[in-house]
CSV table of C-alpha atoms in Angstrom, one decimal:
chain,number,residue,atom,x,y,z
A,967,MET,CA,-19.7,-20.1,11.2
A,968,GLU,CA,-22.5,-18.9,13.6
A,969,MET,CA,-22.6,-15.0,13.9
A,970,ARG,CA,-24.9,-14.1,16.6
A,971,GLY,CA,-27.7,-15.6,14.2
A,972,ARG,CA,-26.3,-14.2,11.2
A,973,THR,CA,-24.1,-15.8,8.3
A,974,PRO,CA,-21.3,-14.4,5.9
A,975,LYS,CA,-24.1,-14.4,3.3
A,976,ASP,CA,-25.9,-11.7,5.6
A,977,LEU,CA,-23.1,-9.5,5.3
A,978,ARG,CA,-22.8,-10.1,1.8
A,979,ILE,CA,-26.8,-9.2,1.3
A,980,LEU,CA,-26.0,-6.3,3.4
A,981,MET,CA,-23.2,-5.3,1.3
A,982,ARG,CA,-25.1,-5.3,-1.8
A,983,GLU,CA,-27.7,-3.1,-0.1
A,984,TYR,CA,-25.2,-0.4,1.1
A,985,ALA,CA,-23.2,-0.5,-2.4
A,986,GLY,CA,-22.7,3.2,-3.1
A,987,HIS,CA,-23.5,4.4,0.3
A,988,PRO,CA,-20.1,5.3,2.1
A,989,GLY,CA,-22.3,6.9,4.8
A,990,GLU,CA,-23.5,3.6,5.8
A,991,GLN,CA,-20.2,1.8,5.6
A,992,GLY,CA,-20.1,2.5,9.7
A,993,THR,CA,-23.4,0.4,10.0
A,994,ILE,CA,-21.4,-2.4,8.3
A,995,ALA,CA,-18.4,-2.3,10.3
A,996,GLU,CA,-20.2,-2.2,13.8
A,997,TYR,CA,-22.4,-5.2,12.5
A,998,ARG,CA,-18.9,-6.8,11.4
A,999,MET,CA,-17.3,-6.6,14.5
A,1000,SER,CA,-20.1,-7.6,16.8
A,1001,CYS,CA,-19.7,-11.1,15.5
A,1002,THR,CA,-18.9,-13.7,18.3
A,1003,ARG,CA,-16.2,-16.2,18.0
A,1004,CYS,CA,-17.2,-19.7,16.4
A,1005,VAL,CA,-15.7,-23.2,17.2
A,1006,MET,CA,-14.2,-24.4,13.9
A,1007,ARG,CA,-13.2,-28.0,14.2
A,1008,GLU,CA,-10.6,-28.3,11.8
A,1009,ILE,CA,-8.2,-25.5,10.6
A,1010,ASP,CA,-6.7,-25.7,7.3
A,1011,ALA,CA,-4.7,-22.4,7.6
A,1012,ILE,CA,-4.0,-19.6,10.2
A,1013,VAL,CA,-3.5,-16.2,9.0
A,1014,ILE,CA,-1.6,-14.0,11.3
A,1015,GLY,CA,-2.6,-10.2,10.6
A,1016,SER,CA,-5.6,-8.8,9.1
A,1017,GLY,CA,-3.9,-6.2,7.0
A,1018,ILE,CA,-4.6,-6.3,3.4
A,1019,SER,CA,-2.4,-8.9,2.5
A,1020,GLY,CA,-3.8,-11.1,5.5
A,1021,LEU,CA,-7.3,-10.5,4.3
A,1022,LEU,CA,-6.5,-11.3,0.5
A,1023,SER,CA,-4.8,-14.6,1.6
A,1024,ALA,CA,-7.4,-15.7,3.8
A,1025,LEU,CA,-10.1,-14.7,0.9
A,1026,ALA,CA,-7.9,-16.8,-1.9
A,1027,LEU,CA,-7.6,-19.4,0.5
A,1028,SER,CA,-10.9,-19.9,1.6
A,1029,ARG,CA,-12.2,-19.8,-2.1
A,1030,GLU,CA,-9.7,-22.7,-2.9
A,1031,GLY,CA,-11.8,-24.6,-0.3
A,1032,LYS,CA,-9.5,-24.2,3.2
A,1033,LYS,CA,-10.8,-23.4,6.5
A,1034,VAL,CA,-9.1,-20.1,7.6
A,1035,VAL,CA,-8.8,-18.5,10.9
A,1036,ILE,CA,-7.4,-15.0,11.2
A,1037,LEU,CA,-6.0,-13.9,14.2
A,1038,GLU,CA,-5.3,-9.8,14.8
A,1039,ARG,CA,-3.8,-8.4,17.9
A,1040,GLU,CA,-5.8,-5.2,17.2
A,1041,SER,CA,-9.4,-4.4,17.9
A,1042,TYR,CA,-9.9,-3.5,14.2
A,1043,ILE,CA,-9.0,-5.1,11.1
A,1044,GLY,CA,-7.4,-3.9,8.0
A,1045,GLY,CA,-4.1,-2.5,8.9
A,1046,VAL,CA,-3.0,0.6,7.2
A,1047,CYS,CA,-5.9,-0.4,4.4
A,1048,ARG,CA,-9.0,1.1,6.2
A,1049,SER,CA,-11.1,4.1,6.8
A,1050,TYR,CA,-12.6,5.5,10.1
A,1051,ASP,CA,-14.6,8.6,11.2
A,1052,VAL,CA,-13.2,11.8,12.6
A,1053,ASN,CA,-15.6,14.6,13.6
A,1054,GLY,CA,-17.8,14.1,10.4
A,1055,TYR,CA,-15.1,13.1,7.9
A,1056,ARG,CA,-14.1,9.6,6.4
A,1057,VAL,CA,-10.5,9.2,6.7
A,1058,ASP,CA,-8.2,6.8,5.1
A,1059,THR,CA,-5.0,5.2,6.8
A,1060,GLY,CA,-3.0,7.7,4.6
A,1061,PRO,CA,-3.8,8.8,1.3
A,1062,HIS,CA,-3.8,6.1,-1.7
A,1063,ALA,CA,-4.1,5.6,-5.3
A,1064,ILE,CA,-5.0,2.2,-6.5
A,1065,THR,CA,-2.9,1.6,-9.4
A,1066,ARG,CA,-2.6,-1.5,-12.4
A,1067,LEU,CA,-6.5,-1.5,-12.1
A,1068,GLU,CA,-6.8,-2.9,-15.9
A,1069,ASN,CA,-4.6,-6.0,-15.3
A,1070,GLY,CA,-2.6,-5.7,-12.3
A,1071,PRO,CA,-2.3,-8.1,-9.1
A,1072,LEU,CA,-5.4,-6.6,-7.1
A,1073,LYS,CA,-7.6,-6.9,-10.4
A,1074,GLN,CA,-6.5,-10.4,-11.0
A,1075,LEU,CA,-7.4,-11.2,-7.4
A,1076,MET,CA,-10.7,-9.5,-7.8
A,1077,ASP,CA,-11.7,-11.2,-10.6
A,1078,LYS,CA,-11.2,-14.3,-9.3
A,1079,TYR,CA,-12.0,-14.3,-5.6
A,1080,PHE,CA,-14.2,-11.3,-5.0
A,1081,ASP,CA,-18.1,-11.8,-5.0
A,1082,ILE,CA,-18.4,-8.0,-4.7
A,1083,ALA,CA,-15.9,-5.7,-6.6
A,1084,PRO,CA,-15.5,-1.9,-5.2
A,1085,GLN,CA,-16.3,0.6,-7.3
A,1086,PHE,CA,-13.2,2.7,-8.4
A,1087,ILE,CA,-13.4,6.6,-9.5
A,1088,PRO,CA,-10.8,7.6,-12.1
A,1089,PHE,CA,-7.6,9.0,-10.3
A,1090,GLY,CA,-7.0,11.9,-12.5
A,1091,LYS,CA,-3.7,13.8,-13.2
A,1092,TYR,CA,-0.9,14.1,-10.8
A,1093,TYR,CA,0.7,17.6,-10.6
A,1094,VAL,CA,3.7,18.8,-9.4
A,1095,ARG,CA,4.3,21.8,-6.6
A,1096,ILE,CA,7.7,23.6,-6.8
A,1097,GLY,CA,8.4,26.9,-5.9
A,1098,GLY,CA,5.0,28.1,-5.4
A,1099,GLU,CA,4.0,26.9,-8.9
A,1100,VAL,CA,1.6,24.0,-9.8
A,1101,LYS,CA,1.9,21.9,-13.2
A,1102,PRO,CA,0.6,18.9,-14.4
A,1103,PHE,CA,3.1,15.9,-14.3
A,1104,PRO,CA,5.1,15.5,-17.5
A,1105,TRP,CA,3.9,12.0,-18.7
A,1106,SER,CA,4.9,11.9,-22.2
A,1107,ILE,CA,8.4,13.1,-23.9
A,1108,ASN,CA,6.8,16.2,-25.3
A,1109,ALA,CA,5.5,17.2,-21.8
A,1110,TRP,CA,8.8,16.4,-20.2
A,1111,LEU,CA,10.7,18.7,-22.6
A,1112,THR,CA,8.2,21.6,-21.9
A,1113,PHE,CA,8.0,21.1,-18.3
A,1114,GLY,CA,8.9,24.3,-17.2
A,1115,LEU,CA,9.5,23.7,-13.3
A,1116,ILE,CA,12.7,21.8,-14.1
A,1117,PRO,CA,15.6,23.6,-16.0
A,1118,LYS,CA,15.8,22.8,-19.9
A,1119,LYS,CA,19.3,21.7,-19.7
A,1120,ASP,CA,18.3,19.0,-16.9
A,1121,ARG,CA,15.3,17.8,-19.2
A,1122,LEU,CA,17.5,17.0,-21.9
A,1123,LEU,CA,20.1,15.2,-19.7
A,1124,LEU,CA,17.2,13.3,-18.1
A,1125,VAL,CA,15.9,12.0,-21.4
A,1126,LYS,CA,19.4,10.8,-22.3
A,1127,ALA,CA,19.4,8.8,-18.9
A,1128,LEU,CA,16.1,7.3,-19.6
A,1129,PHE,CA,17.5,5.9,-22.8
A,1130,ASN,CA,20.8,4.7,-21.0
A,1131,THR,CA,18.8,2.8,-18.5
A,1132,LEU,CA,16.3,1.2,-21.0
A,1133,TYR,CA,19.6,0.0,-22.7
A,1134,LEU,CA,20.9,-1.4,-19.4
A,1135,ALA,CA,17.5,-3.3,-19.0
A,1136,LYS,CA,17.5,-4.5,-22.0
A,1137,SER,CA,21.3,-5.6,-22.3
A,1138,GLY,CA,21.0,-8.2,-19.4
A,1139,LYS,CA,22.8,-5.9,-16.6
A,1140,ASP,CA,21.9,-6.8,-13.1
A,1141,ILE,CA,20.2,-3.6,-12.7
A,1142,SER,CA,18.9,-4.8,-9.2
A,1143,LYS,CA,22.5,-3.6,-8.1
A,1144,ILE,CA,22.6,-0.3,-9.8
A,1145,THR,CA,21.2,2.8,-8.0
A,1146,LEU,CA,19.1,5.8,-9.7
A,1147,SER,CA,22.0,8.1,-8.8
A,1148,GLU,CA,24.6,5.9,-11.0
A,1149,VAL,CA,22.7,6.5,-14.2
A,1150,LEU,CA,21.9,10.2,-13.5
A,1151,PRO,CA,24.3,12.8,-14.9
A,1152,ASP,CA,26.4,14.5,-12.4
A,1153,ARG,CA,25.5,18.2,-13.5
A,1154,ILE,CA,21.8,18.4,-12.5
A,1155,SER,CA,20.5,21.2,-10.5
A,1156,LEU,CA,19.1,20.7,-6.9
A,1157,THR,CA,15.7,21.0,-8.0
A,1158,THR,CA,16.0,18.1,-10.2
A,1159,ARG,CA,17.7,15.8,-7.5
A,1160,ARG,CA,15.0,16.9,-5.0
A,1161,PHE,CA,12.2,15.9,-7.8
A,1162,LEU,CA,13.8,12.5,-8.4
A,1163,ASP,CA,14.4,12.0,-5.0
A,1164,TRP,CA,10.9,12.6,-4.1
A,1165,LEU,CA,10.0,9.6,-6.7
A,1166,CYS,CA,12.3,7.5,-5.2
A,1167,TYR,CA,11.0,8.0,-1.6
A,1168,PHE,CA,7.3,7.7,-2.6
A,1169,LEU,CA,8.0,4.7,-5.0
A,1170,VAL,CA,10.6,2.8,-3.5
A,1171,GLY,CA,11.0,4.2,0.3
A,1172,ALA,CA,14.6,5.1,-0.2
A,1173,SER,CA,16.7,7.9,-1.6
A,1174,ILE,CA,18.2,8.1,-5.2
A,1175,GLU,CA,21.6,7.0,-3.7
A,1176,ASN,CA,20.2,4.0,-2.5
A,1177,ALA,CA,17.1,3.0,-4.6
A,1178,PRO,CA,17.9,0.4,-7.6
A,1179,ILE,CA,16.8,0.9,-11.1
A,1180,SER,CA,15.1,-2.4,-11.3
A,1181,ARG,CA,12.1,-1.0,-9.3
A,1182,PHE,CA,11.7,1.4,-12.3
A,1183,VAL,CA,12.0,-1.3,-14.9
A,1184,ASP,CA,9.1,-3.3,-13.5
A,1185,ASN,CA,7.1,-6.0,-15.5
A,1186,LYS,CA,3.1,-5.0,-14.9
A,1187,THR,CA,1.9,-8.4,-15.3
A,1188,HIS,CA,2.2,-11.5,-12.7
A,1189,HIS,CA,2.6,-14.2,-15.2
A,1190,PRO,CA,6.1,-15.7,-15.0
A,1191,ARG,CA,6.4,-16.0,-18.9
A,1192,SER,CA,5.0,-12.6,-20.0
A,1193,ILE,CA,7.1,-10.1,-21.5
A,1194,PRO,CA,8.8,-7.7,-19.5
A,1195,SER,CA,7.4,-4.3,-19.9
A,1196,VAL,CA,9.1,-1.3,-19.0
A,1197,GLY,CA,7.8,0.1,-15.9
A,1198,LYS,CA,7.6,3.3,-13.8
A,1199,ILE,CA,10.6,5.2,-15.9
A,1200,TYR,CA,8.8,4.4,-18.9
A,1201,ASP,CA,5.5,5.4,-17.6
A,1202,LEU,CA,6.5,8.5,-16.3
A,1203,PHE,CA,8.3,9.6,-19.1
A,1204,ILE,CA,6.5,7.8,-22.3
A,1205,THR,CA,3.1,7.0,-21.9
A,1206,GLU,CA,0.1,9.3,-21.5
A,1207,GLY,CA,-0.8,9.4,-17.8
A,1208,ALA,CA,-2.0,7.3,-15.0
A,1209,THR,CA,-5.0,5.9,-17.0
A,1210,ASP,CA,-5.5,2.7,-14.8
A,1211,GLN,CA,-5.5,4.0,-11.4
A,1212,GLY,CA,-8.4,4.8,-9.3
A,1213,TYR,CA,-9.5,5.7,-5.7
A,1214,PRO,CA,-12.2,3.6,-4.2
A,1215,LYS,CA,-15.6,5.0,-3.7
A,1216,GLY,CA,-16.2,5.0,0.2
A,1217,GLY,CA,-12.5,5.2,1.0
A,1218,LEU,CA,-10.0,2.2,1.3
A,1219,GLN,CA,-12.8,0.6,3.8
A,1220,ALA,CA,-14.5,-0.1,0.6
A,1221,ILE,CA,-11.7,-2.7,-0.4
A,1222,VAL,CA,-11.7,-4.2,2.8
A,1223,ASP,CA,-15.5,-4.7,3.1
A,1224,ALA,CA,-15.5,-6.2,-0.4
A,1225,ILE,CA,-13.1,-8.7,0.9
A,1226,LEU,CA,-15.2,-9.6,3.8
A,1227,ALA,CA,-18.3,-9.9,1.9
A,1228,SER,CA,-16.8,-12.3,-0.3
A,1229,PHE,CA,-15.7,-14.7,2.6
A,1230,PRO,CA,-17.4,-18.1,1.8
A,1231,SER,CA,-19.8,-19.2,4.3
A,1232,GLU,CA,-18.5,-21.1,7.2
A,1233,SER,CA,-15.0,-21.1,5.8
A,1234,VAL,CA,-13.3,-17.8,7.8
A,1235,GLU,CA,-13.4,-16.8,11.2
A,1236,ILE,CA,-11.6,-13.7,12.3
A,1237,ARG,CA,-10.4,-13.3,15.9
A,1238,THR,CA,-9.4,-9.7,16.9
A,1239,ASP,CA,-7.5,-8.7,20.4
A,1240,GLU,CA,-5.7,-11.7,20.0
A,1241,LYS,CA,-1.8,-11.4,20.0
A,1242,VAL,CA,-0.1,-14.4,18.8
A,1243,GLU,CA,3.0,-15.1,21.1
A,1244,LYS,CA,4.6,-18.5,19.5
A,1245,ILE,CA,4.2,-20.2,16.1
A,1246,GLU,CA,5.1,-23.7,17.0
A,1247,CYS,CA,6.9,-25.9,14.8
A,1248,GLY,CA,9.8,-28.4,13.9
A,1249,GLU,CA,10.6,-29.2,10.4
A,1250,SER,CA,7.2,-28.1,9.7
A,1251,VAL,CA,4.6,-25.8,11.1
A,1252,SER,CA,2.2,-27.5,13.6
A,1253,GLY,CA,0.3,-24.5,15.5
A,1254,VAL,CA,0.0,-21.3,17.2
A,1255,ILE,CA,-0.2,-20.0,20.4
A,1256,THR,CA,-1.8,-16.8,21.3
A,1257,SER,CA,-2.4,-14.9,24.2
A,1258,GLU,CA,-6.1,-16.4,24.4
A,1259,ASP,CA,-6.0,-19.7,23.2
A,1260,SER,CA,-3.6,-22.4,21.2
A,1261,TYR,CA,-4.5,-24.0,17.7
A,1262,ASP,CA,-3.5,-26.6,15.5
A,1263,CYS,CA,-3.3,-26.1,11.8
A,1264,ARG,CA,-1.7,-27.3,8.8
A,1265,ALA,CA,-0.1,-24.0,7.5
A,1266,VAL,CA,0.5,-20.6,9.0
A,1267,VAL,CA,0.4,-17.6,6.7
A,1268,TYR,CA,2.4,-14.6,8.7
A,1269,SER,CA,1.4,-10.9,7.3
A,1270,GLY,CA,3.0,-9.1,10.1
A,1271,PHE,CA,6.5,-7.6,9.9
A,1272,SER,CA,8.9,-10.3,8.7
A,1273,SER,CA,11.6,-9.0,10.7
A,1274,ASP,CA,9.4,-9.7,13.7
A,1275,LEU,CA,9.2,-13.1,13.0
A,1276,PRO,CA,12.3,-14.3,15.0
A,1277,ARG,CA,10.6,-13.4,18.2
A,1278,LEU,CA,7.6,-15.8,17.3
A,1279,ILE,CA,10.3,-18.7,16.3
A,1280,PRO,CA,13.5,-18.2,18.4
A,1281,ASP,CA,15.4,-20.9,16.7
A,1282,LEU,CA,15.3,-19.9,12.9
A,1283,PRO,CA,18.3,-20.2,10.9
A,1284,ALA,CA,21.0,-17.8,11.7
A,1285,SER,CA,21.5,-16.3,8.1
A,1286,TYR,CA,17.7,-16.0,7.7
A,1287,THR,CA,17.5,-14.1,11.1
A,1288,ARG,CA,20.3,-11.8,9.9
A,1289,ASN,CA,18.5,-11.0,6.7
A,1290,LEU,CA,15.7,-10.1,8.1
A,1291,ALA,CA,17.3,-7.8,10.7
A,1292,THR,CA,18.3,-5.8,8.0
A,1293,ILE,CA,14.8,-4.7,6.6
A,1294,LYS,CA,14.2,-1.0,6.8
A,1295,ARG,CA,10.8,0.0,7.4
A,1296,VAL,CA,9.1,3.0,5.8
A,1297,ASN,CA,8.0,5.5,8.3
A,1298,SER,CA,5.3,8.5,7.2
A,1299,MET,CA,3.0,11.3,8.7
A,1300,THR,CA,-0.2,11.6,7.4
A,1301,VAL,CA,-1.9,14.9,8.2
A,1302,TRP,CA,-6.0,15.0,7.4
A,1303,LEU,CA,-7.3,18.4,7.0
A,1304,GLY,CA,-11.3,19.0,6.8
A,1305,LEU,CA,-11.7,22.4,5.0
A,1306,THR,CA,-14.9,24.4,4.8
A,1307,LYS,CA,-13.9,25.6,1.5
A,1308,LYS,CA,-12.9,23.5,-1.6
A,1309,ILE,CA,-9.2,24.7,-1.9
A,1310,PHE,CA,-7.9,22.0,-4.1
A,1311,THR,CA,-10.1,21.7,-7.2
A,1312,ASN,CA,-8.0,19.7,-9.5
A,1313,GLN,CA,-9.2,15.9,-9.7
A,1314,GLY,CA,-5.8,14.3,-9.0
A,1315,ALA,CA,-2.8,14.3,-6.5
A,1316,GLU,CA,0.1,16.6,-5.9
A,1317,MET,CA,3.7,16.1,-5.6
A,1318,TRP,CA,5.2,18.7,-3.1
A,1319,VAL,CA,8.9,18.7,-4.0
A,1320,ASP,CA,9.8,21.7,-2.1
A,1321,ALA,CA,8.1,20.4,1.5
A,1322,ASP,CA,10.5,19.3,3.9
A,1323,PRO,CA,9.9,16.3,4.7
A,1324,TYR,CA,8.6,15.6,1.0
A,1325,ALA,CA,4.7,15.6,0.9
A,1326,TRP,CA,2.1,13.9,-1.3
A,1327,MET,CA,-1.4,15.7,-1.5
A,1328,VAL,CA,-4.6,13.6,-2.0
A,1329,PRO,CA,-8.0,15.6,-2.0
A,1330,THR,CA,-10.0,12.6,-1.2
A,1331,SER,CA,-13.6,14.2,-1.0
A,1332,ASN,CA,-12.9,15.1,-4.8
A,1333,TYR,CA,-13.2,11.5,-5.7
A,1334,ASP,CA,-16.2,10.8,-3.2
A,1335,PRO,CA,-17.9,13.8,-1.7
A,1336,ALA,CA,-19.6,11.9,0.7
A,1337,LEU,CA,-16.1,11.4,2.8
A,1338,ALA,CA,-16.7,14.9,3.8
A,1339,PRO,CA,-19.7,17.2,5.2
A,1340,LYS,CA,-21.6,18.8,2.5
A,1341,GLY,CA,-19.7,21.8,0.9
A,1342,ASN,CA,-16.5,20.7,3.0
A,1343,GLN,CA,-13.4,19.2,1.4
A,1344,LEU,CA,-11.2,16.1,3.2
A,1345,VAL,CA,-7.8,16.3,2.2
A,1346,GLY,CA,-4.6,14.2,3.1
A,1347,PHE,CA,-1.1,14.9,3.1
A,1348,ALA,CA,1.4,12.1,3.3
A,1349,PHE,CA,5.2,13.2,4.4
A,1350,THR,CA,8.1,11.0,3.9
A,1351,PRO,CA,11.4,10.4,4.9
A,1352,LEU,CA,10.9,10.9,8.8
A,1353,PRO,CA,14.3,11.4,10.3
A,1354,GLU,CA,15.6,8.8,12.4
A,1355,ASN,CA,14.4,8.9,16.0
A,1356,TYR,CA,12.0,11.7,15.0
A,1357,SER,CA,10.0,13.7,17.6
A,1358,SER,CA,6.3,13.3,16.8
A,1359,SER,CA,5.1,16.6,18.0
A,1360,ALA,CA,8.1,18.3,16.0
A,1361,ILE,CA,7.1,16.6,12.8
A,1362,LYS,CA,3.4,17.5,13.2
A,1363,LYS,CA,4.3,20.8,13.8
A,1364,LYS,CA,6.5,21.1,11.1
A,1365,ALA,CA,4.1,19.1,8.6
A,1366,LEU,CA,1.3,21.8,9.5
A,1367,GLY,CA,3.5,24.6,9.0
A,1368,THR,CA,4.7,23.1,5.5
A,1369,ILE,CA,1.1,23.0,4.5
A,1370,VAL,CA,0.1,26.5,5.5
A,1371,ASP,CA,3.4,28.0,3.9
A,1372,ASN,CA,2.6,26.5,0.7
A,1373,VAL,CA,-1.1,27.5,0.7
A,1374,PRO,CA,-1.4,30.3,3.0
A,1375,GLU,CA,-5.1,30.8,2.4
A,1376,ILE,CA,-5.8,27.4,4.1
A,1377,GLU,CA,-5.3,28.0,7.6
A,1378,LYS,CA,-8.5,30.0,7.9
A,1379,HIS,CA,-10.4,27.5,6.5
A,1380,ILE,CA,-9.3,24.3,8.7
A,1381,ASP,CA,-12.3,22.4,10.2
A,1382,MET,CA,-10.6,19.5,11.4
A,1383,ILE,CA,-6.9,18.1,11.7
A,1384,HIS,CA,-6.0,14.5,12.4
A,1385,TYR,CA,-2.6,13.0,12.4
A,1386,GLN,CA,-1.5,9.6,11.7
A,1387,GLU,CA,1.8,8.0,12.1
A,1388,LEU,CA,1.9,5.3,9.9
A,1389,ILE,CA,4.3,2.3,8.2
A,1390,PRO,CA,2.8,2.4,4.5
A,1391,GLU,CA,5.6,0.1,3.4
A,1392,LYS,CA,6.9,-2.8,5.6
A,1393,ALA,CA,10.4,-3.0,3.9
A,1394,SER,CA,12.1,-0.1,1.8
A,1395,TRP,CA,13.2,-1.4,-1.6
A,1396,GLY,CA,16.7,-0.1,-1.1
A,1397,ILE,CA,19.8,-2.2,-2.2
A,1398,ASN,CA,21.4,-1.7,1.2
A,1399,TYR,CA,18.8,-3.4,2.9
A,1400,GLY,CA,17.2,-6.7,3.5
A,1401,PHE,CA,14.1,-7.8,2.2
A,1402,GLY,CA,12.1,-10.9,3.1
A,1403,ASP,CA,10.1,-13.7,0.9
A,1404,VAL,CA,7.1,-15.6,0.6
A,1405,ARG,CA,8.9,-18.8,1.5
A,1406,THR,CA,10.6,-19.5,4.8
A,1407,PRO,CA,12.9,-22.2,6.2
A,1408,ILE,CA,9.8,-23.5,7.7
A,1409,LYS,CA,7.8,-26.1,5.9
A,1410,ASN,CA,4.1,-24.8,5.5
A,1411,LEU,CA,5.1,-21.4,7.0
A,1412,TYR,CA,4.7,-18.6,4.5
A,1413,CYS,CA,5.0,-14.8,5.0
A,1414,VAL,CA,2.9,-12.4,2.6
A,1415,GLY,CA,3.0,-8.5,2.7
A,1416,THR,CA,5.1,-5.5,1.2
A,1417,ASP,CA,8.3,-6.8,2.7
A,1418,THR,CA,8.1,-10.2,0.7
A,1419,THR,CA,8.1,-9.4,-3.0
A,1420,LYS,CA,9.8,-6.4,-5.0
A,1421,ARG,CA,7.1,-5.5,-7.1
A,1422,SER,CA,5.1,-2.3,-7.2
A,1423,ALA,CA,4.0,-0.3,-4.0
A,1424,GLY,CA,1.4,-0.2,-1.4
A,1425,VAL,CA,-1.6,-2.3,-2.0
A,1426,ASN,CA,-0.5,-3.8,-5.1
A,1427,ARG,CA,2.4,-4.7,-3.6
A,1428,ALA,CA,0.7,-6.5,-1.2
A,1429,ALA,CA,-1.3,-8.4,-3.9
A,1430,TYR,CA,1.7,-9.3,-5.7
A,1431,SER,CA,2.8,-11.2,-2.5
A,1432,VAL,CA,-0.5,-13.1,-2.4
A,1433,LEU,CA,-0.3,-14.3,-5.8
A,1434,ASN,CA,3.2,-15.4,-5.0
A,1435,LEU,CA,2.0,-17.1,-2.0
A,1436,LEU,CA,-0.6,-19.1,-3.9
A,1437,ASP,CA,1.8,-19.9,-6.5
A,1438,VAL,CA,4.4,-21.2,-3.8
A,1439,MET,CA,1.8,-23.2,-2.0
A,1440,LYS,CA,0.6,-24.8,-5.4
A,1441,SER,CA,4.3,-26.0,-6.0
A,1442,ASP,CA,4.3,-27.5,-2.5
A,1443,GLY,CA,1.2,-29.4,-3.2
A,1444,TYR,CA,-0.8,-27.4,-0.5
A,1445,LEU,CA,-3.2,-26.2,-2.9
């Protein structure tokens, strides 16, 4: 692969030189995007979309010996897992915490395929903000029973509900069809219900009336024969905190740049500004037609919205298309504030239960001061769920007003405001909504992304989908 006289090996050298210097990431990005197109004579796989799931898929396939072309309709890569500069601040596409770093799916992919691993800074504690008070999240039973932001009666009732849930999980019940609201006591207060609703929206993308408890009883490992561990509900009420979570030094872009630097030389080509118009196939996939060109290939990995797949393949089976049509995307609004004073001093994130919409606050420059001008602070606020047919201008005004109402001091220290309308999860994990799958009705056409697997959330859900992809491809004899 020719890249204006330089190869991916050169990029890997540059990545090593710039490691630990986030301020230089713009230089790396400019160098990367200056690469010209090459002519890859034989294409083993086309990856449609260059979000985190597409990039991880391309990396894994290329390291397994495949020639891969990535087609991206935008002028940038990374999707909702990237960083960019705004008035001297380095913002991510929404605030993130990278979870399951000890042995989760991203860790497995990094260990096997990355030449350069991002540096992760311990994420710290989670805090809950209710009624103007801020307290650490109650990770243990002891902390939960003394958690003063929730009425004592509710705390006792919820401990009972927790053990009822564990019993259901161990007794063989199909907990994917039981909602969280069904195991909750009827007599809990509005504050407690909002607290649990907040957890559901940010972990599942659905309310407690539609969130399956299977989402919260989630095996943390990928191995199919591993003993299921009790997941999020157990984590929230039994363990000692988010010890395996971190934030990437340099922002989310550090993960993307590590993937790019790990591509084998002459095995991966990225083509931006190239929209896919059709996937050609009969019983098996044969190629892709774009706005710029056409390609023959042996396999296609589609990392876009599964619900958009029928637009690219009009004659998909009707039952498959109907299911894709019931997928519900998760929408969010992120407000980034650059502050001339360090307002939020805790190392960790805050859950704003009283906010409308619900909010999650992450002070990213607390993890990496280089993300903000010296002495300033960069803070991201993610708001979800957004109302149906919401007004963008109205939500922006409401979100900023919520921030100022909760922290009045902040208004006089605002140096930068930046808004993002994002889809952090391509599918809500609700029992009344559809969901995609890695396998499709077309041979050698696969899907990856957060609408193809019901595991974890965000970057890790994408990573789980890539591990599933590799398993399926191996069973199909492609790998």
